[in-house]
GROMACS .gro file of C-alpha atoms in nm:
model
  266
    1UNK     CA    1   0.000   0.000   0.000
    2UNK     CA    2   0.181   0.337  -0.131
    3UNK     CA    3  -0.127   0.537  -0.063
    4UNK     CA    4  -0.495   0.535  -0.014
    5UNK     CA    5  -0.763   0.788  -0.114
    6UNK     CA    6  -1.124   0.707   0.064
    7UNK     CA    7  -1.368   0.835  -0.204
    8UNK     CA    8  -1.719   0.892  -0.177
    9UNK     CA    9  -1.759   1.012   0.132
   10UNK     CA   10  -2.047   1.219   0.052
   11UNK     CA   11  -2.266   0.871   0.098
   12UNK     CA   12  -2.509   0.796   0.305
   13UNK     CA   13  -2.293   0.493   0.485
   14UNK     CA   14  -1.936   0.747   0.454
   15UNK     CA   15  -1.722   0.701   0.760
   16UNK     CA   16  -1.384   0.858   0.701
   17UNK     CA   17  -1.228   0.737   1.069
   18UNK     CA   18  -1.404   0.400   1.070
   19UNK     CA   19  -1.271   0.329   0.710
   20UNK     CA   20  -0.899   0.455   0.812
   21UNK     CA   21  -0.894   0.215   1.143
   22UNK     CA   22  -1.053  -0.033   0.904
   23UNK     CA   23  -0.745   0.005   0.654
   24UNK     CA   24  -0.525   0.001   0.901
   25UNK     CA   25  -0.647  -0.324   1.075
   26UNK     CA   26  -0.596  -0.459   0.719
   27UNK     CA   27  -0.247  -0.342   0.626
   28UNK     CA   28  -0.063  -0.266   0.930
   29UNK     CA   29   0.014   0.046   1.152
   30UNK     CA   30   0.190   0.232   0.861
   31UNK     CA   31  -0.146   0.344   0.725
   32UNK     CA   32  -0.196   0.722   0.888
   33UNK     CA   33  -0.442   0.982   0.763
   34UNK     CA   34  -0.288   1.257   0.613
   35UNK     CA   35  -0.603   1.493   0.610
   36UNK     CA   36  -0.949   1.469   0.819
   37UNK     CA   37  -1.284   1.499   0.664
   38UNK     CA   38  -1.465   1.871   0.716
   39UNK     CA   39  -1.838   1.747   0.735
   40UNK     CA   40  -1.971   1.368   0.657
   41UNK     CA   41  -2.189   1.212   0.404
   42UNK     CA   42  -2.454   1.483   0.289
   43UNK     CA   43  -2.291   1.717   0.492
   44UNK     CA   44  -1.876   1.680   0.359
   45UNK     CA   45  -1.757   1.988   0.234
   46UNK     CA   46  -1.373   1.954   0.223
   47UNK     CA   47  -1.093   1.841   0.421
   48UNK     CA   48  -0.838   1.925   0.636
   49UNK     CA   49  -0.429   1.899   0.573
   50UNK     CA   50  -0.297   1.770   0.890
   51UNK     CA   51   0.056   1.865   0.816
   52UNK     CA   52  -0.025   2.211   0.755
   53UNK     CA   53  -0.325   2.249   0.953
   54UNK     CA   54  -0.515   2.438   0.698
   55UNK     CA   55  -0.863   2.331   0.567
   56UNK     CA   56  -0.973   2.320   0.166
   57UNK     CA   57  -1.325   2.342   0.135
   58UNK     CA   58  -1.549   2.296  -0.181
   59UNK     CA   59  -1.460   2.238  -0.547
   60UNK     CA   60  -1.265   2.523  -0.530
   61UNK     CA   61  -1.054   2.398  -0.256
   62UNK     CA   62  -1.073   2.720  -0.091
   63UNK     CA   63  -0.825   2.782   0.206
   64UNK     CA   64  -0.948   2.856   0.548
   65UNK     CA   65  -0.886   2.795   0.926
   66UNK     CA   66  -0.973   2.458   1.057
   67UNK     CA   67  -1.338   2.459   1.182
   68UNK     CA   68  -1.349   2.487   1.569
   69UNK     CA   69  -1.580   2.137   1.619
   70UNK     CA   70  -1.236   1.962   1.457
   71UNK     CA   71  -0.959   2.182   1.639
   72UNK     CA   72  -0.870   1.880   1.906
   73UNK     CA   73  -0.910   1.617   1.666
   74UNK     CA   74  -0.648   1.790   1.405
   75UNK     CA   75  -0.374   1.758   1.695
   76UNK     CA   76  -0.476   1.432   1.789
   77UNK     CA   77  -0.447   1.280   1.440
   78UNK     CA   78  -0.172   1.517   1.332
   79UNK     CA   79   0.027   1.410   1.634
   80UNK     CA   80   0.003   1.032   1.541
   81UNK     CA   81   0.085   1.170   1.174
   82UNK     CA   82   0.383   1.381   1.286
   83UNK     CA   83   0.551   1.019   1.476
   84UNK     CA   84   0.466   0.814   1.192
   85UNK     CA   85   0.687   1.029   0.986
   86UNK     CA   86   0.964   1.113   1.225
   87UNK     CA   87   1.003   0.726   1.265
   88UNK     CA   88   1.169   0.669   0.909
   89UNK     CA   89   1.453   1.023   1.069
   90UNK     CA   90   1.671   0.982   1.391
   91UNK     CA   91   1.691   1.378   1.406
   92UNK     CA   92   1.334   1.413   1.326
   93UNK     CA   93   1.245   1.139   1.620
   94UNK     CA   94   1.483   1.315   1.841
   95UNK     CA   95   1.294   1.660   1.785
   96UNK     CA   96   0.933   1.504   1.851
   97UNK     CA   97   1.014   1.313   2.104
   98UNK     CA   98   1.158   1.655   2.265
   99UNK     CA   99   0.856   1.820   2.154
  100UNK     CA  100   0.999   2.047   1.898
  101UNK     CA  101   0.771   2.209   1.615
  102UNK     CA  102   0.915   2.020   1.351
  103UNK     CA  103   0.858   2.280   0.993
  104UNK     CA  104   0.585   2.163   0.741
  105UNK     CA  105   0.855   2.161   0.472
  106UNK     CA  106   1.077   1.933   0.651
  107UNK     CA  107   0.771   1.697   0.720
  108UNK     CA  108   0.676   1.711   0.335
  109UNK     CA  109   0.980   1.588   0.244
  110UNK     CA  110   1.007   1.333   0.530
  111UNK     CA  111   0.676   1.180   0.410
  112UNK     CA  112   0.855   1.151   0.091
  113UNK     CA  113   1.065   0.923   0.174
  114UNK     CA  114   0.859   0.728   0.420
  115UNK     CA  115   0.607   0.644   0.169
  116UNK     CA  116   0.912   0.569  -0.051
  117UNK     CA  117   1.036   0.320   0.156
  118UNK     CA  118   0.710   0.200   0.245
  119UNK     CA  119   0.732   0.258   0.626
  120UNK     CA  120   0.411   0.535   0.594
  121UNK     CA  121   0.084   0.474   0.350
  122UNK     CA  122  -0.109   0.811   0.402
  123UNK     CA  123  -0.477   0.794   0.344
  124UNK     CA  124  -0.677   1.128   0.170
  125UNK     CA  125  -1.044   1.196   0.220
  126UNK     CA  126  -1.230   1.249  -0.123
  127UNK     CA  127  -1.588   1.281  -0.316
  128UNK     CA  128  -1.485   1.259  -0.697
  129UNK     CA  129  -1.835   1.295  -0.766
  130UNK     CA  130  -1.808   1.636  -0.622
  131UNK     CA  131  -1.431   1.706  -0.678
  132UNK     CA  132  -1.399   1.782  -0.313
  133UNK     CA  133  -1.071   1.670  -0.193
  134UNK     CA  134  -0.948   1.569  -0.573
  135UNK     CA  135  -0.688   1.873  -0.635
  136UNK     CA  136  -0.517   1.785  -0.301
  137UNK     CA  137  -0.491   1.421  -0.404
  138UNK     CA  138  -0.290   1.491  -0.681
  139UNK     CA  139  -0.075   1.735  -0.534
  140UNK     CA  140  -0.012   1.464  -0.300
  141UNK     CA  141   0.106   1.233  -0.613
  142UNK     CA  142   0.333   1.503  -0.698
  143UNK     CA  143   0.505   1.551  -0.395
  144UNK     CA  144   0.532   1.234  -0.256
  145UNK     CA  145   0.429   0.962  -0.457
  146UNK     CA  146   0.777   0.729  -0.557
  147UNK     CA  147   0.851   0.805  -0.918
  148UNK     CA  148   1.047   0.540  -1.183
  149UNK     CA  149   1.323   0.732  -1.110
  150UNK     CA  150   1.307   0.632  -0.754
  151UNK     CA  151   1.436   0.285  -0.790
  152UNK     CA  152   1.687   0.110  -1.005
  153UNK     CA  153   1.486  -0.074  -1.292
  154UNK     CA  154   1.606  -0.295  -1.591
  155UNK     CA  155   1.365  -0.032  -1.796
  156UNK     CA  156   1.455   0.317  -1.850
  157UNK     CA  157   1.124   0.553  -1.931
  158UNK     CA  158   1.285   0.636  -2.262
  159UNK     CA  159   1.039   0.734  -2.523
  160UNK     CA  160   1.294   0.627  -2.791
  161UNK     CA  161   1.379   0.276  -2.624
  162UNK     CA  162   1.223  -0.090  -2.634
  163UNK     CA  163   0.844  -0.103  -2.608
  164UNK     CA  164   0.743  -0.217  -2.265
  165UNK     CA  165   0.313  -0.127  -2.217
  166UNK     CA  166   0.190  -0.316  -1.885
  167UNK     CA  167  -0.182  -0.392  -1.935
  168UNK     CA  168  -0.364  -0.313  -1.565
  169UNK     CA  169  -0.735  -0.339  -1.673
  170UNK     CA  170  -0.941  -0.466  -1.912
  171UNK     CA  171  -1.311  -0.446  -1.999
  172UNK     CA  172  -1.603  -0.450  -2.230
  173UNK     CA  173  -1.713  -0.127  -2.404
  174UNK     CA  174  -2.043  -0.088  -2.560
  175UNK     CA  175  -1.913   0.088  -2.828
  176UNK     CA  176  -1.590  -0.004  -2.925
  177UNK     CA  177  -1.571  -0.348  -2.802
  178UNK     CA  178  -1.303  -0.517  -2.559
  179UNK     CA  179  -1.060  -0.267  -2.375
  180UNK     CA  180  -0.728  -0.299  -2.270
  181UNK     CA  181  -0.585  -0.012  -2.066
  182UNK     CA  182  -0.212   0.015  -2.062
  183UNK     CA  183   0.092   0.217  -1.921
  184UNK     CA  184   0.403   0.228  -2.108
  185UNK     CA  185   0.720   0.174  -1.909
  186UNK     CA  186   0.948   0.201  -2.210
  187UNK     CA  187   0.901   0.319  -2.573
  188UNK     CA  188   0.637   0.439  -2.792
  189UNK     CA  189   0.319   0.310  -2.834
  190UNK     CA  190   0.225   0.389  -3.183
  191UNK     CA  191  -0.131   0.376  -3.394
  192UNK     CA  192   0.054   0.287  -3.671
  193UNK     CA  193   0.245   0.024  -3.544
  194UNK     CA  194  -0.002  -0.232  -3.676
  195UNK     CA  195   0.090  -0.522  -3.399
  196UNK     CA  196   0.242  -0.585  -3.090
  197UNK     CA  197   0.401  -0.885  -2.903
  198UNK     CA  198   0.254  -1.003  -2.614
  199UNK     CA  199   0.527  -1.153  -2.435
  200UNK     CA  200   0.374  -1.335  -2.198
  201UNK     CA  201   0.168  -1.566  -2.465
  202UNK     CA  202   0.518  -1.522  -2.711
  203UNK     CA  203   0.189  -1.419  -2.971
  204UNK     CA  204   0.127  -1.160  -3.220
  205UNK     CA  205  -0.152  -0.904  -3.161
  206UNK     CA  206  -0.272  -0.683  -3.424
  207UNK     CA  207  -0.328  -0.303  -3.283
  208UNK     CA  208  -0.688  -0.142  -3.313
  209UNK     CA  209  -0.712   0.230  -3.245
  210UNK     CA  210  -0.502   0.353  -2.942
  211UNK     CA  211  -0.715   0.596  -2.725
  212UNK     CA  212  -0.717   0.844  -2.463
  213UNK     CA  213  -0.961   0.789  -2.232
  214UNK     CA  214  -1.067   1.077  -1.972
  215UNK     CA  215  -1.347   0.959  -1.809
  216UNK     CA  216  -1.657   0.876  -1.997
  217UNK     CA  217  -1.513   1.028  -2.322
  218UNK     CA  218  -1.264   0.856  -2.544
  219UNK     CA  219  -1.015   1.046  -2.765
  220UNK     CA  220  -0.786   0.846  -3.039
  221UNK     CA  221  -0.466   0.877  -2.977
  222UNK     CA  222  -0.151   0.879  -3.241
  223UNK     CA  223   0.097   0.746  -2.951
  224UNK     CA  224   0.110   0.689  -2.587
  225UNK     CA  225   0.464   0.734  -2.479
  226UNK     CA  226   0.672   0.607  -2.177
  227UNK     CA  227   0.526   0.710  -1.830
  228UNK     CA  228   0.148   0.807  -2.001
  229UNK     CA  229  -0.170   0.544  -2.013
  230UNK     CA  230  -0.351   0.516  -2.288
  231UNK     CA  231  -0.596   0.190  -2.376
  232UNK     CA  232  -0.605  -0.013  -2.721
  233UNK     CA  233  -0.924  -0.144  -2.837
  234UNK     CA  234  -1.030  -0.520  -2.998
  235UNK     CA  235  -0.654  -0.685  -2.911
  236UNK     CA  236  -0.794  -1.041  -2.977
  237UNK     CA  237  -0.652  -1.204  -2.684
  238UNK     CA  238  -0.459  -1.014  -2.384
  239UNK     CA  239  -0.593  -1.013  -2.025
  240UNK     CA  240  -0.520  -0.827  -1.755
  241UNK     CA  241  -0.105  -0.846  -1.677
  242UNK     CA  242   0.059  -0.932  -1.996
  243UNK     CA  243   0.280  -0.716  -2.146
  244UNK     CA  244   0.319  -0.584  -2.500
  245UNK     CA  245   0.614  -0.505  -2.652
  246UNK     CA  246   0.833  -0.571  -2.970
  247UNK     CA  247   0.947  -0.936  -3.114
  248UNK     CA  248   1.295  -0.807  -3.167
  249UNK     CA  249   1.262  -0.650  -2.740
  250UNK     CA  250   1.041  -0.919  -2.556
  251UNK     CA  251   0.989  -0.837  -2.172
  252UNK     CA  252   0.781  -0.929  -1.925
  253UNK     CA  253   0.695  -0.695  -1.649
  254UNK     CA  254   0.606  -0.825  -1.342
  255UNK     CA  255   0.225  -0.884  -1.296
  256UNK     CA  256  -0.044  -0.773  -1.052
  257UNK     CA  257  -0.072  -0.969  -0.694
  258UNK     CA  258  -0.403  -1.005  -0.580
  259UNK     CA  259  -0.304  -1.221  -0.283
  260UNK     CA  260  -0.379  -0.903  -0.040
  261UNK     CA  261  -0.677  -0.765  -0.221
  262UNK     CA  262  -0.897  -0.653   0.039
  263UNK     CA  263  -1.268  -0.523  -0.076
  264UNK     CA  264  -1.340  -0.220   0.157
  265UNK     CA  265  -1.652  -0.014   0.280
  266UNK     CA  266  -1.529   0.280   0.068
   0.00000   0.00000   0.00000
């Protein structure tokens, strides 16, 4: 678990604490909420950013001061937050445990490398529906999210090198048929390019149209290059965790585990 955003929690059944304790019953004492939820169900209007205890409210993710009702449940959660990170820093331990004010910067960049190393898997409150909660989620991905570049790899995220496209999800569309969505680790992934090789069957496919696909709306695309995701349509015969590349540049990416899948409330 790198990171967990609890959508939704404008429903009826939302419970942003309940689904954090249940999370971290699941995977462990590293999961930590990295914001609170400002208002539940009907009534959630934003959130609130622990580290720099500051809330965002509506679509707009408007600044303001953290509403009174939540003031002692910010330092409560923030607290456990605060240790969480300082755990993965000797100096930083040192410091909370001697109850310095440790700067937000310096805990931004702490949380970097916790969730890096996987010692901290910080969990955002969201309604997509709504984008409440959706602008800080990303910002999030930005700043502390573990990029390629963040671990040695046999793949470099080279445009111009050996196609490498991971397929994560598949599914029917009533319009355009089967769906493979894809990320490309390495390469190009080219309309024109007429087939691929699915390494994992050692199989030619022949490419449909390549698309870009933001939400309900699908866009054809002329390539999808390393780092972007982009789906192909009407491949006859690749599932979920095969990998498509070149004949001449076979590789196999490693595929998805689904030994700790855990269906939640949220």
């Amino acid at each position: 678990v790198c990171s967990s955003d609890l959508n939704r929690l404008d429903r009826e059944t939302a419970d942003f604490d309940r689904a954090v304790e249940a999370l971290r019953a699941r995977f462990g004492h590293q999961v930590v909420a990295l914001q609170l939820a400002v208002g539940a169900q009907a009534g959630f209007r934003g959130v609130v950013d622990l580290i720099g205890r500051r809330a965002y409210l509506g679509p707009e993710c408007s600044e303001a001061e953290v509403p009174a009702e939540l003031a002692d449940a910010v330092e409560a959660a923030r607290d456990h937050l605060v240790e969480a990170i300082a755990e993965v820093d000797d100096d930083l331990l040192a410091k909370y445990l001697d109850g310095e004010e440790i700067a937000a910067d310096v805990l931004w960049a702490a949380l970097r490398t916790a969730v890096c190393q996987g010692a901290v898997a910080p969990v955002l409150a969201a309604a997509g529906g709504h984008n409440l909660g959706v602008r800080l989620l990303i910002d999030m991905l930005v700043a502390v999210a573990p990029s390629p570049a963040d671990r040695p790899s046999e793949l470099s995220p080279d445009p111009n090198g050996p196609l490498a496209a991971f397929v994560f999800k598949s599914l029917a569309d009533p319009y355009v048929g089967k769906l493979n969505f894809f990320r490309v680790y390495s390469g190009t992934f080219r309309s024109d390019a007429h087939e691929v090789y699915d390494a994992a069957k050692e199989k030619l496919e022949r490419v449909g149209q390549l698309l870009c696909v933001r939400g309900k709306s699908q866009e054809p695309a002329a390539e999808v290059v390393a780092g972007d995701i982009g789906a192909v349509a009407k491949l006859a015969d690749c599932p979920t965790g095969d990998t498509l590349t070149t004949r001449d540049h076979p590789f196999t990416l490693r595929g998805i585990d689904r030994s700790g899948e855990h269906t939640s409330e949220l």
